[in-house]
């Protein structure tokens, strides 16, 4: 997909961060937008910032973990615009917890949003993207979809799953000669509110030596890339039909580390965590 003019782009998690930045850049490129977020206030602010007329914008408060609601949203988007071309499965949450201390409710909460939300968005919109004759699915994984990180097992599980799901889908679409393609996106540290909104257990302090406030501060020190830079990189990847998009120098470094040290990187991370906890 070389340009976005008059293309209908669907974005989850559009109320802030990368989702809002994607909406702004796509609007500037002439796209029509269907935006969703569970945060109604944030979604309204994004819509206000865009200032688009109804023929170019629709919004919906949506919990991506609700399968039927996602399918209803897909139907409503096509009823509103007549077609859909892009789905950015961007909504996500974070959880800091050791495997031992993590409870199942928190694990399921994260997986329902970060993994199943991606699956629902992909499957709900894929038939419509094929129907439109040109489409692209953009699934947001993470650098945590490339390497395992202590206290991030649930997030790792979801983001590794998104990566595998998307890569498998890409091959299937190519084998059938589909007019639809897809891309797996792996952001590094992006300056968003995901850390502040994360759930966290006491096990994090036991492993890392840092309480919740300190853990959030440590994570946010690693946030180097702005949402606007991330959005621009993602859209460049879509235009180039990239299979995988890495966002930020930290993402490139992590990808390189995993390729060069596919298993021994784990020792380096453990050593780094111990050093930081001193």
mmCIF file with all atom_site columns, C-alpha atoms in Angstrom, residues 43-249:
data_model
loop_
_atom_site.group_PDB
_atom_site.id
_atom_site.type_symbol
_atom_site.label_atom_id
_atom_site.label_alt_id
_atom_site.label_comp_id
_atom_site.label_asym_id
_atom_site.label_entity_id
_atom_site.label_seq_id
_atom_site.pdbx_PDB_ins_code
_atom_site.Cartn_x
_atom_site.Cartn_y
_atom_site.Cartn_z
_atom_site.occupancy
_atom_site.B_iso_or_equiv
_atom_site.pdbx_formal_charge
_atom_site.auth_seq_id
_atom_site.auth_comp_id
_atom_site.auth_asym_id
_atom_site.auth_atom_id
_atom_site.pdbx_PDB_model_num
ATOM 1   C CA . UNK A 1 43  ? -10.779 9.008   22.407 1.00 0.00 ? 43  UNK A CA 1
ATOM 2   C CA . UNK A 1 44  ? -12.785 12.236  22.430 1.00 0.00 ? 44  UNK A CA 1
ATOM 3   C CA . UNK A 1 45  ? -9.581  14.249  22.742 1.00 0.00 ? 45  UNK A CA 1
ATOM 4   C CA . UNK A 1 46  ? -8.056  12.482  19.741 1.00 0.00 ? 46  UNK A CA 1
ATOM 5   C CA . UNK A 1 47  ? -11.187 13.177  17.699 1.00 0.00 ? 47  UNK A CA 1
ATOM 6   C CA . UNK A 1 48  ? -11.148 16.815  18.792 1.00 0.00 ? 48  UNK A CA 1
ATOM 7   C CA . UNK A 1 49  ? -7.482  17.155  17.824 1.00 0.00 ? 49  UNK A CA 1
ATOM 8   C CA . UNK A 1 50  ? -8.217  15.765  14.357 1.00 0.00 ? 50  UNK A CA 1
ATOM 9   C CA . UNK A 1 51  ? -11.217 17.982  13.671 1.00 0.00 ? 51  UNK A CA 1
ATOM 10  C CA . UNK A 1 52  ? -12.478 15.757  10.859 1.00 0.00 ? 52  UNK A CA 1
ATOM 11  C CA . UNK A 1 53  ? -16.008 15.693  9.490  1.00 0.00 ? 53  UNK A CA 1
ATOM 12  C CA . UNK A 1 54  ? -18.236 12.636  9.925  1.00 0.00 ? 54  UNK A CA 1
ATOM 13  C CA . UNK A 1 55  ? -17.528 11.425  6.413  1.00 0.00 ? 55  UNK A CA 1
ATOM 14  C CA . UNK A 1 56  ? -13.864 10.967  7.386  1.00 0.00 ? 56  UNK A CA 1
ATOM 15  C CA . UNK A 1 57  ? -14.112 9.968   11.036 1.00 0.00 ? 57  UNK A CA 1
ATOM 16  C CA . UNK A 1 58  ? -16.019 7.628   13.309 1.00 0.00 ? 58  UNK A CA 1
ATOM 17  C CA . UNK A 1 59  ? -15.214 6.676   16.894 1.00 0.00 ? 59  UNK A CA 1
ATOM 18  C CA . UNK A 1 60  ? -16.264 3.865   19.197 1.00 0.00 ? 60  UNK A CA 1
ATOM 19  C CA . UNK A 1 61  ? -15.613 3.121   22.848 1.00 0.00 ? 61  UNK A CA 1
ATOM 20  C CA . UNK A 1 62  ? -14.395 -0.450  22.593 1.00 0.00 ? 62  UNK A CA 1
ATOM 21  C CA . UNK A 1 63  ? -13.008 -3.136  24.860 1.00 0.00 ? 63  UNK A CA 1
ATOM 22  C CA . UNK A 1 64  ? -10.865 -5.162  22.441 1.00 0.00 ? 64  UNK A CA 1
ATOM 23  C CA . UNK A 1 65  ? -11.177 -8.169  24.778 1.00 0.00 ? 65  UNK A CA 1
ATOM 24  C CA . UNK A 1 66  ? -14.893 -8.354  23.894 1.00 0.00 ? 66  UNK A CA 1
ATOM 25  C CA . UNK A 1 67  ? -15.045 -10.516 20.771 1.00 0.00 ? 67  UNK A CA 1
ATOM 26  C CA . UNK A 1 68  ? -18.630 -9.723  19.818 1.00 0.00 ? 68  UNK A CA 1
ATOM 27  C CA . UNK A 1 69  ? -18.111 -6.002  20.351 1.00 0.00 ? 69  UNK A CA 1
ATOM 28  C CA . UNK A 1 70  ? -15.096 -6.100  18.036 1.00 0.00 ? 70  UNK A CA 1
ATOM 29  C CA . UNK A 1 71  ? -17.073 -7.872  15.311 1.00 0.00 ? 71  UNK A CA 1
ATOM 30  C CA . UNK A 1 72  ? -19.909 -5.385  15.729 1.00 0.00 ? 72  UNK A CA 1
ATOM 31  C CA . UNK A 1 73  ? -17.383 -2.562  15.405 1.00 0.00 ? 73  UNK A CA 1
ATOM 32  C CA . UNK A 1 74  ? -16.062 -4.057  12.150 1.00 0.00 ? 74  UNK A CA 1
ATOM 33  C CA . UNK A 1 75  ? -19.591 -4.245  10.742 1.00 0.00 ? 75  UNK A CA 1
ATOM 34  C CA . UNK A 1 76  ? -20.300 -0.662  11.786 1.00 0.00 ? 76  UNK A CA 1
ATOM 35  C CA . UNK A 1 77  ? -17.087 0.619   10.188 1.00 0.00 ? 77  UNK A CA 1
ATOM 36  C CA . UNK A 1 78  ? -17.990 -0.918  6.847  1.00 0.00 ? 78  UNK A CA 1
ATOM 37  C CA . UNK A 1 79  ? -21.595 0.250   7.125  1.00 0.00 ? 79  UNK A CA 1
ATOM 38  C CA . UNK A 1 80  ? -20.320 3.768   7.792  1.00 0.00 ? 80  UNK A CA 1
ATOM 39  C CA . UNK A 1 81  ? -17.593 4.025   5.156  1.00 0.00 ? 81  UNK A CA 1
ATOM 40  C CA . UNK A 1 82  ? -18.512 1.217   2.764  1.00 0.00 ? 82  UNK A CA 1
ATOM 41  C CA . UNK A 1 83  ? -15.146 -0.544  3.091  1.00 0.00 ? 83  UNK A CA 1
ATOM 42  C CA . UNK A 1 84  ? -12.022 -0.924  5.249  1.00 0.00 ? 84  UNK A CA 1
ATOM 43  C CA . UNK A 1 85  ? -8.365  -1.127  4.210  1.00 0.00 ? 85  UNK A CA 1
ATOM 44  C CA . UNK A 1 86  ? -6.178  -1.084  7.310  1.00 0.00 ? 86  UNK A CA 1
ATOM 45  C CA . UNK A 1 87  ? -6.480  -2.384  10.850 1.00 0.00 ? 87  UNK A CA 1
ATOM 46  C CA . UNK A 1 88  ? -3.909  -1.285  13.424 1.00 0.00 ? 88  UNK A CA 1
ATOM 47  C CA . UNK A 1 89  ? -4.230  -3.638  16.402 1.00 0.00 ? 89  UNK A CA 1
ATOM 48  C CA . UNK A 1 90  ? -2.501  -1.274  18.783 1.00 0.00 ? 90  UNK A CA 1
ATOM 49  C CA . UNK A 1 91  ? -4.374  -1.425  22.128 1.00 0.00 ? 91  UNK A CA 1
ATOM 50  C CA . UNK A 1 92  ? -2.338  -2.895  24.959 1.00 0.00 ? 92  UNK A CA 1
ATOM 51  C CA . UNK A 1 93  ? -1.693  -3.039  28.701 1.00 0.00 ? 93  UNK A CA 1
ATOM 52  C CA . UNK A 1 94  ? 1.237   -4.009  30.920 1.00 0.00 ? 94  UNK A CA 1
ATOM 53  C CA . UNK A 1 95  ? 1.728   -6.257  33.932 1.00 0.00 ? 95  UNK A CA 1
ATOM 54  C CA . UNK A 1 96  ? 4.784   -6.552  36.156 1.00 0.00 ? 96  UNK A CA 1
ATOM 55  C CA . UNK A 1 97  ? 4.806   -9.854  38.026 1.00 0.00 ? 97  UNK A CA 1
ATOM 56  C CA . UNK A 1 98  ? 6.919   -12.932 38.563 1.00 0.00 ? 98  UNK A CA 1
ATOM 57  C CA . UNK A 1 99  ? 5.508   -16.227 37.328 1.00 0.00 ? 99  UNK A CA 1
ATOM 58  C CA . UNK A 1 100 ? 5.261   -17.425 40.916 1.00 0.00 ? 100 UNK A CA 1
ATOM 59  C CA . UNK A 1 101 ? 3.397   -14.382 42.239 1.00 0.00 ? 101 UNK A CA 1
ATOM 60  C CA . UNK A 1 102 ? 1.225   -13.613 39.212 1.00 0.00 ? 102 UNK A CA 1
ATOM 61  C CA . UNK A 1 103 ? -2.444  -14.423 39.688 1.00 0.00 ? 103 UNK A CA 1
ATOM 62  C CA . UNK A 1 104 ? -4.569  -15.874 36.919 1.00 0.00 ? 104 UNK A CA 1
ATOM 63  C CA . UNK A 1 105 ? -6.978  -12.945 36.809 1.00 0.00 ? 105 UNK A CA 1
ATOM 64  C CA . UNK A 1 106 ? -4.171  -10.516 35.933 1.00 0.00 ? 106 UNK A CA 1
ATOM 65  C CA . UNK A 1 107 ? -2.663  -12.963 33.439 1.00 0.00 ? 107 UNK A CA 1
ATOM 66  C CA . UNK A 1 108 ? -6.007  -13.430 31.686 1.00 0.00 ? 108 UNK A CA 1
ATOM 67  C CA . UNK A 1 109 ? -6.682  -9.677  31.749 1.00 0.00 ? 109 UNK A CA 1
ATOM 68  C CA . UNK A 1 110 ? -3.452  -9.006  29.879 1.00 0.00 ? 110 UNK A CA 1
ATOM 69  C CA . UNK A 1 111 ? -3.797  -11.895 27.421 1.00 0.00 ? 111 UNK A CA 1
ATOM 70  C CA . UNK A 1 112 ? -7.392  -10.969 26.618 1.00 0.00 ? 112 UNK A CA 1
ATOM 71  C CA . UNK A 1 113 ? -6.302  -7.477  25.564 1.00 0.00 ? 113 UNK A CA 1
ATOM 72  C CA . UNK A 1 114 ? -2.771  -7.919  24.209 1.00 0.00 ? 114 UNK A CA 1
ATOM 73  C CA . UNK A 1 115 ? -3.263  -11.226 22.401 1.00 0.00 ? 115 UNK A CA 1
ATOM 74  C CA . UNK A 1 116 ? -6.933  -12.014 21.944 1.00 0.00 ? 116 UNK A CA 1
ATOM 75  C CA . UNK A 1 117 ? -7.664  -8.380  21.081 1.00 0.00 ? 117 UNK A CA 1
ATOM 76  C CA . UNK A 1 118 ? -5.212  -8.712  18.198 1.00 0.00 ? 118 UNK A CA 1
ATOM 77  C CA . UNK A 1 119 ? -6.778  -11.993 17.091 1.00 0.00 ? 119 UNK A CA 1
ATOM 78  C CA . UNK A 1 120 ? -10.310 -10.559 17.207 1.00 0.00 ? 120 UNK A CA 1
ATOM 79  C CA . UNK A 1 121 ? -9.286  -7.446  15.295 1.00 0.00 ? 121 UNK A CA 1
ATOM 80  C CA . UNK A 1 122 ? -7.499  -9.472  12.650 1.00 0.00 ? 122 UNK A CA 1
ATOM 81  C CA . UNK A 1 123 ? -10.281 -11.990 12.117 1.00 0.00 ? 123 UNK A CA 1
ATOM 82  C CA . UNK A 1 124 ? -13.103 -9.434  12.288 1.00 0.00 ? 124 UNK A CA 1
ATOM 83  C CA . UNK A 1 125 ? -11.570 -7.187  9.642  1.00 0.00 ? 125 UNK A CA 1
ATOM 84  C CA . UNK A 1 126 ? -9.716  -9.633  7.368  1.00 0.00 ? 126 UNK A CA 1
ATOM 85  C CA . UNK A 1 127 ? -12.778 -10.530 5.237  1.00 0.00 ? 127 UNK A CA 1
ATOM 86  C CA . UNK A 1 128 ? -13.569 -6.839  4.772  1.00 0.00 ? 128 UNK A CA 1
ATOM 87  C CA . UNK A 1 129 ? -9.963  -6.021  3.827  1.00 0.00 ? 129 UNK A CA 1
ATOM 88  C CA . UNK A 1 130 ? -10.057 -8.772  1.190  1.00 0.00 ? 130 UNK A CA 1
ATOM 89  C CA . UNK A 1 131 ? -13.404 -7.468  -0.017 1.00 0.00 ? 131 UNK A CA 1
ATOM 90  C CA . UNK A 1 132 ? -11.903 -4.004  -0.462 1.00 0.00 ? 132 UNK A CA 1
ATOM 91  C CA . UNK A 1 133 ? -9.287  -5.420  -2.835 1.00 0.00 ? 133 UNK A CA 1
ATOM 92  C CA . UNK A 1 134 ? -6.354  -3.870  -0.972 1.00 0.00 ? 134 UNK A CA 1
ATOM 93  C CA . UNK A 1 135 ? -5.581  -4.138  2.714  1.00 0.00 ? 135 UNK A CA 1
ATOM 94  C CA . UNK A 1 136 ? -2.976  -4.355  5.428  1.00 0.00 ? 136 UNK A CA 1
ATOM 95  C CA . UNK A 1 137 ? -3.048  -5.699  8.985  1.00 0.00 ? 137 UNK A CA 1
ATOM 96  C CA . UNK A 1 138 ? -0.631  -4.096  11.438 1.00 0.00 ? 138 UNK A CA 1
ATOM 97  C CA . UNK A 1 139 ? -0.207  -5.961  14.724 1.00 0.00 ? 139 UNK A CA 1
ATOM 98  C CA . UNK A 1 140 ? 1.756   -4.303  17.498 1.00 0.00 ? 140 UNK A CA 1
ATOM 99  C CA . UNK A 1 141 ? 4.082   -6.735  19.246 1.00 0.00 ? 141 UNK A CA 1
ATOM 100 C CA . UNK A 1 142 ? 7.117   -5.416  21.160 1.00 0.00 ? 142 UNK A CA 1
ATOM 101 C CA . UNK A 1 143 ? 10.826  -5.920  21.690 1.00 0.00 ? 143 UNK A CA 1
ATOM 102 C CA . UNK A 1 144 ? 9.431   -8.147  24.441 1.00 0.00 ? 144 UNK A CA 1
ATOM 103 C CA . UNK A 1 145 ? 8.169   -10.278 21.579 1.00 0.00 ? 145 UNK A CA 1
ATOM 104 C CA . UNK A 1 146 ? 11.831  -10.926 20.678 1.00 0.00 ? 146 UNK A CA 1
ATOM 105 C CA . UNK A 1 147 ? 13.445  -11.645 24.074 1.00 0.00 ? 147 UNK A CA 1
ATOM 106 C CA . UNK A 1 148 ? 12.279  -12.795 27.492 1.00 0.00 ? 148 UNK A CA 1
ATOM 107 C CA . UNK A 1 149 ? 12.428  -10.288 30.344 1.00 0.00 ? 149 UNK A CA 1
ATOM 108 C CA . UNK A 1 150 ? 12.126  -11.078 34.081 1.00 0.00 ? 150 UNK A CA 1
ATOM 109 C CA . UNK A 1 151 ? 8.830   -9.983  35.679 1.00 0.00 ? 151 UNK A CA 1
ATOM 110 C CA . UNK A 1 152 ? 7.347   -9.658  32.180 1.00 0.00 ? 152 UNK A CA 1
ATOM 111 C CA . UNK A 1 153 ? 6.354   -13.272 31.501 1.00 0.00 ? 153 UNK A CA 1
ATOM 112 C CA . UNK A 1 154 ? 2.706   -12.453 30.759 1.00 0.00 ? 154 UNK A CA 1
ATOM 113 C CA . UNK A 1 155 ? 3.632   -9.552  28.501 1.00 0.00 ? 155 UNK A CA 1
ATOM 114 C CA . UNK A 1 156 ? 6.293   -11.715 26.833 1.00 0.00 ? 156 UNK A CA 1
ATOM 115 C CA . UNK A 1 157 ? 3.765   -14.496 26.311 1.00 0.00 ? 157 UNK A CA 1
ATOM 116 C CA . UNK A 1 158 ? 1.304   -12.143 24.619 1.00 0.00 ? 158 UNK A CA 1
ATOM 117 C CA . UNK A 1 159 ? 3.856   -10.339 22.469 1.00 0.00 ? 159 UNK A CA 1
ATOM 118 C CA . UNK A 1 160 ? 5.642   -13.524 21.368 1.00 0.00 ? 160 UNK A CA 1
ATOM 119 C CA . UNK A 1 161 ? 2.199   -14.874 20.462 1.00 0.00 ? 161 UNK A CA 1
ATOM 120 C CA . UNK A 1 162 ? 1.344   -11.766 18.444 1.00 0.00 ? 162 UNK A CA 1
ATOM 121 C CA . UNK A 1 163 ? 4.608   -12.110 16.546 1.00 0.00 ? 163 UNK A CA 1
ATOM 122 C CA . UNK A 1 164 ? 4.052   -15.796 15.727 1.00 0.00 ? 164 UNK A CA 1
ATOM 123 C CA . UNK A 1 165 ? 0.398   -15.243 14.840 1.00 0.00 ? 165 UNK A CA 1
ATOM 124 C CA . UNK A 1 166 ? 1.257   -12.376 12.489 1.00 0.00 ? 166 UNK A CA 1
ATOM 125 C CA . UNK A 1 167 ? 4.184   -14.102 10.804 1.00 0.00 ? 167 UNK A CA 1
ATOM 126 C CA . UNK A 1 168 ? 2.080   -17.198 10.178 1.00 0.00 ? 168 UNK A CA 1
ATOM 127 C CA . UNK A 1 169 ? -0.741  -15.074 8.762  1.00 0.00 ? 169 UNK A CA 1
ATOM 128 C CA . UNK A 1 170 ? 1.677   -13.261 6.455  1.00 0.00 ? 170 UNK A CA 1
ATOM 129 C CA . UNK A 1 171 ? 2.795   -16.548 4.923  1.00 0.00 ? 171 UNK A CA 1
ATOM 130 C CA . UNK A 1 172 ? -0.792  -17.747 4.490  1.00 0.00 ? 172 UNK A CA 1
ATOM 131 C CA . UNK A 1 173 ? -1.798  -14.529 2.731  1.00 0.00 ? 173 UNK A CA 1
ATOM 132 C CA . UNK A 1 174 ? 1.180   -14.759 0.376  1.00 0.00 ? 174 UNK A CA 1
ATOM 133 C CA . UNK A 1 175 ? 0.502   -18.410 -0.417 1.00 0.00 ? 175 UNK A CA 1
ATOM 134 C CA . UNK A 1 176 ? -3.063  -17.649 -1.445 1.00 0.00 ? 176 UNK A CA 1
ATOM 135 C CA . UNK A 1 177 ? -2.104  -14.553 -3.441 1.00 0.00 ? 177 UNK A CA 1
ATOM 136 C CA . UNK A 1 178 ? -4.258  -12.335 -1.241 1.00 0.00 ? 178 UNK A CA 1
ATOM 137 C CA . UNK A 1 179 ? -4.584  -8.568  -1.809 1.00 0.00 ? 179 UNK A CA 1
ATOM 138 C CA . UNK A 1 180 ? -4.053  -8.225  1.953  1.00 0.00 ? 180 UNK A CA 1
ATOM 139 C CA . UNK A 1 181 ? -0.688  -8.223  3.710  1.00 0.00 ? 181 UNK A CA 1
ATOM 140 C CA . UNK A 1 182 ? 0.412   -7.850  7.330  1.00 0.00 ? 182 UNK A CA 1
ATOM 141 C CA . UNK A 1 183 ? 3.268   -6.558  9.444  1.00 0.00 ? 183 UNK A CA 1
ATOM 142 C CA . UNK A 1 184 ? 4.511   -7.363  12.935 1.00 0.00 ? 184 UNK A CA 1
ATOM 143 C CA . UNK A 1 185 ? 5.667   -4.211  14.766 1.00 0.00 ? 185 UNK A CA 1
ATOM 144 C CA . UNK A 1 186 ? 8.224   -4.293  17.564 1.00 0.00 ? 186 UNK A CA 1
ATOM 145 C CA . UNK A 1 187 ? 8.542   -1.000  19.428 1.00 0.00 ? 187 UNK A CA 1
ATOM 146 C CA . UNK A 1 188 ? 11.286  -0.388  21.945 1.00 0.00 ? 188 UNK A CA 1
ATOM 147 C CA . UNK A 1 189 ? 10.738  2.175   24.681 1.00 0.00 ? 189 UNK A CA 1
ATOM 148 C CA . UNK A 1 190 ? 8.014   4.579   23.558 1.00 0.00 ? 190 UNK A CA 1
ATOM 149 C CA . UNK A 1 191 ? 7.092   7.673   25.571 1.00 0.00 ? 191 UNK A CA 1
ATOM 150 C CA . UNK A 1 192 ? 3.548   6.639   26.497 1.00 0.00 ? 192 UNK A CA 1
ATOM 151 C CA . UNK A 1 193 ? 1.611   6.063   29.728 1.00 0.00 ? 193 UNK A CA 1
ATOM 152 C CA . UNK A 1 194 ? 1.700   2.253   29.533 1.00 0.00 ? 194 UNK A CA 1
ATOM 153 C CA . UNK A 1 195 ? 4.107   1.912   32.476 1.00 0.00 ? 195 UNK A CA 1
ATOM 154 C CA . UNK A 1 196 ? 2.067   4.211   34.734 1.00 0.00 ? 196 UNK A CA 1
ATOM 155 C CA . UNK A 1 197 ? -1.095  2.252   33.914 1.00 0.00 ? 197 UNK A CA 1
ATOM 156 C CA . UNK A 1 198 ? 0.520   -1.150  34.487 1.00 0.00 ? 198 UNK A CA 1
ATOM 157 C CA . UNK A 1 199 ? -0.552  -3.596  37.139 1.00 0.00 ? 199 UNK A CA 1
ATOM 158 C CA . UNK A 1 200 ? 2.305   -4.779  39.367 1.00 0.00 ? 200 UNK A CA 1
ATOM 159 C CA . UNK A 1 201 ? 2.761   -7.367  42.124 1.00 0.00 ? 201 UNK A CA 1
ATOM 160 C CA . UNK A 1 202 ? 5.083   -7.402  45.124 1.00 0.00 ? 202 UNK A CA 1
ATOM 161 C CA . UNK A 1 203 ? 7.173   -10.081 43.429 1.00 0.00 ? 203 UNK A CA 1
ATOM 162 C CA . UNK A 1 204 ? 8.710   -7.420  41.203 1.00 0.00 ? 204 UNK A CA 1
ATOM 163 C CA . UNK A 1 205 ? 10.396  -5.798  44.199 1.00 0.00 ? 205 UNK A CA 1
ATOM 164 C CA . UNK A 1 206 ? 11.610  -9.182  45.439 1.00 0.00 ? 206 UNK A CA 1
ATOM 165 C CA . UNK A 1 207 ? 13.303  -9.916  42.103 1.00 0.00 ? 207 UNK A CA 1
ATOM 166 C CA . UNK A 1 208 ? 14.505  -6.457  41.072 1.00 0.00 ? 208 UNK A CA 1
ATOM 167 C CA . UNK A 1 209 ? 14.882  -4.719  44.411 1.00 0.00 ? 209 UNK A CA 1
ATOM 168 C CA . UNK A 1 210 ? 12.662  -1.837  43.232 1.00 0.00 ? 210 UNK A CA 1
ATOM 169 C CA . UNK A 1 211 ? 9.138   -0.959  44.371 1.00 0.00 ? 211 UNK A CA 1
ATOM 170 C CA . UNK A 1 212 ? 6.378   -0.070  41.914 1.00 0.00 ? 212 UNK A CA 1
ATOM 171 C CA . UNK A 1 213 ? 7.232   3.632   41.750 1.00 0.00 ? 213 UNK A CA 1
ATOM 172 C CA . UNK A 1 214 ? 10.948  2.927   41.237 1.00 0.00 ? 214 UNK A CA 1
ATOM 173 C CA . UNK A 1 215 ? 10.181  0.218   38.650 1.00 0.00 ? 215 UNK A CA 1
ATOM 174 C CA . UNK A 1 216 ? 8.032   2.645   36.660 1.00 0.00 ? 216 UNK A CA 1
ATOM 175 C CA . UNK A 1 217 ? 10.752  5.286   36.835 1.00 0.00 ? 217 UNK A CA 1
ATOM 176 C CA . UNK A 1 218 ? 13.377  2.781   35.654 1.00 0.00 ? 218 UNK A CA 1
ATOM 177 C CA . UNK A 1 219 ? 11.194  1.686   32.738 1.00 0.00 ? 219 UNK A CA 1
ATOM 178 C CA . UNK A 1 220 ? 10.428  5.254   31.725 1.00 0.00 ? 220 UNK A CA 1
ATOM 179 C CA . UNK A 1 221 ? 14.144  6.088   31.616 1.00 0.00 ? 221 UNK A CA 1
ATOM 180 C CA . UNK A 1 222 ? 14.323  3.624   28.728 1.00 0.00 ? 222 UNK A CA 1
ATOM 181 C CA . UNK A 1 223 ? 11.537  5.361   26.792 1.00 0.00 ? 223 UNK A CA 1
ATOM 182 C CA . UNK A 1 224 ? 13.537  7.041   24.035 1.00 0.00 ? 224 UNK A CA 1
ATOM 183 C CA . UNK A 1 225 ? 11.164  7.252   21.079 1.00 0.00 ? 225 UNK A CA 1
ATOM 184 C CA . UNK A 1 226 ? 8.171   9.569   20.740 1.00 0.00 ? 226 UNK A CA 1
ATOM 185 C CA . UNK A 1 227 ? 4.783   8.248   19.619 1.00 0.00 ? 227 UNK A CA 1
ATOM 186 C CA . UNK A 1 228 ? 5.074   10.473  16.536 1.00 0.00 ? 228 UNK A CA 1
ATOM 187 C CA . UNK A 1 229 ? 8.397   8.879   15.573 1.00 0.00 ? 229 UNK A CA 1
ATOM 188 C CA . UNK A 1 230 ? 6.892   5.448   16.160 1.00 0.00 ? 230 UNK A CA 1
ATOM 189 C CA . UNK A 1 231 ? 3.851   6.212   13.987 1.00 0.00 ? 231 UNK A CA 1
ATOM 190 C CA . UNK A 1 232 ? 6.032   7.486   11.155 1.00 0.00 ? 232 UNK A CA 1
ATOM 191 C CA . UNK A 1 233 ? 8.188   4.346   11.274 1.00 0.00 ? 233 UNK A CA 1
ATOM 192 C CA . UNK A 1 234 ? 5.126   2.076   11.276 1.00 0.00 ? 234 UNK A CA 1
ATOM 193 C CA . UNK A 1 235 ? 3.547   3.790   8.279  1.00 0.00 ? 235 UNK A CA 1
ATOM 194 C CA . UNK A 1 236 ? 6.842   3.704   6.396  1.00 0.00 ? 236 UNK A CA 1
ATOM 195 C CA . UNK A 1 237 ? 6.886   -0.034  7.046  1.00 0.00 ? 237 UNK A CA 1
ATOM 196 C CA . UNK A 1 238 ? 3.351   -0.417  5.711  1.00 0.00 ? 238 UNK A CA 1
ATOM 197 C CA . UNK A 1 239 ? 4.227   1.506   2.547  1.00 0.00 ? 239 UNK A CA 1
ATOM 198 C CA . UNK A 1 240 ? 7.216   -0.794  2.086  1.00 0.00 ? 240 UNK A CA 1
ATOM 199 C CA . UNK A 1 241 ? 5.184   -3.910  2.913  1.00 0.00 ? 241 UNK A CA 1
ATOM 200 C CA . UNK A 1 242 ? 7.710   -4.886  5.583  1.00 0.00 ? 242 UNK A CA 1
ATOM 201 C CA . UNK A 1 243 ? 7.289   -8.170  7.394  1.00 0.00 ? 243 UNK A CA 1
ATOM 202 C CA . UNK A 1 244 ? 8.786   -6.821  10.612 1.00 0.00 ? 244 UNK A CA 1
ATOM 203 C CA . UNK A 1 245 ? 9.202   -3.238  11.804 1.00 0.00 ? 245 UNK A CA 1
ATOM 204 C CA . UNK A 1 246 ? 11.613  -2.350  14.595 1.00 0.00 ? 246 UNK A CA 1
ATOM 205 C CA . UNK A 1 247 ? 11.039  0.991   16.303 1.00 0.00 ? 247 UNK A CA 1
ATOM 206 C CA . UNK A 1 248 ? 13.917  2.751   17.996 1.00 0.00 ? 248 UNK A CA 1
ATOM 207 C CA . UNK A 1 249 ? 17.639  2.106   18.339 1.00 0.00 ? 249 UNK A CA 1
#
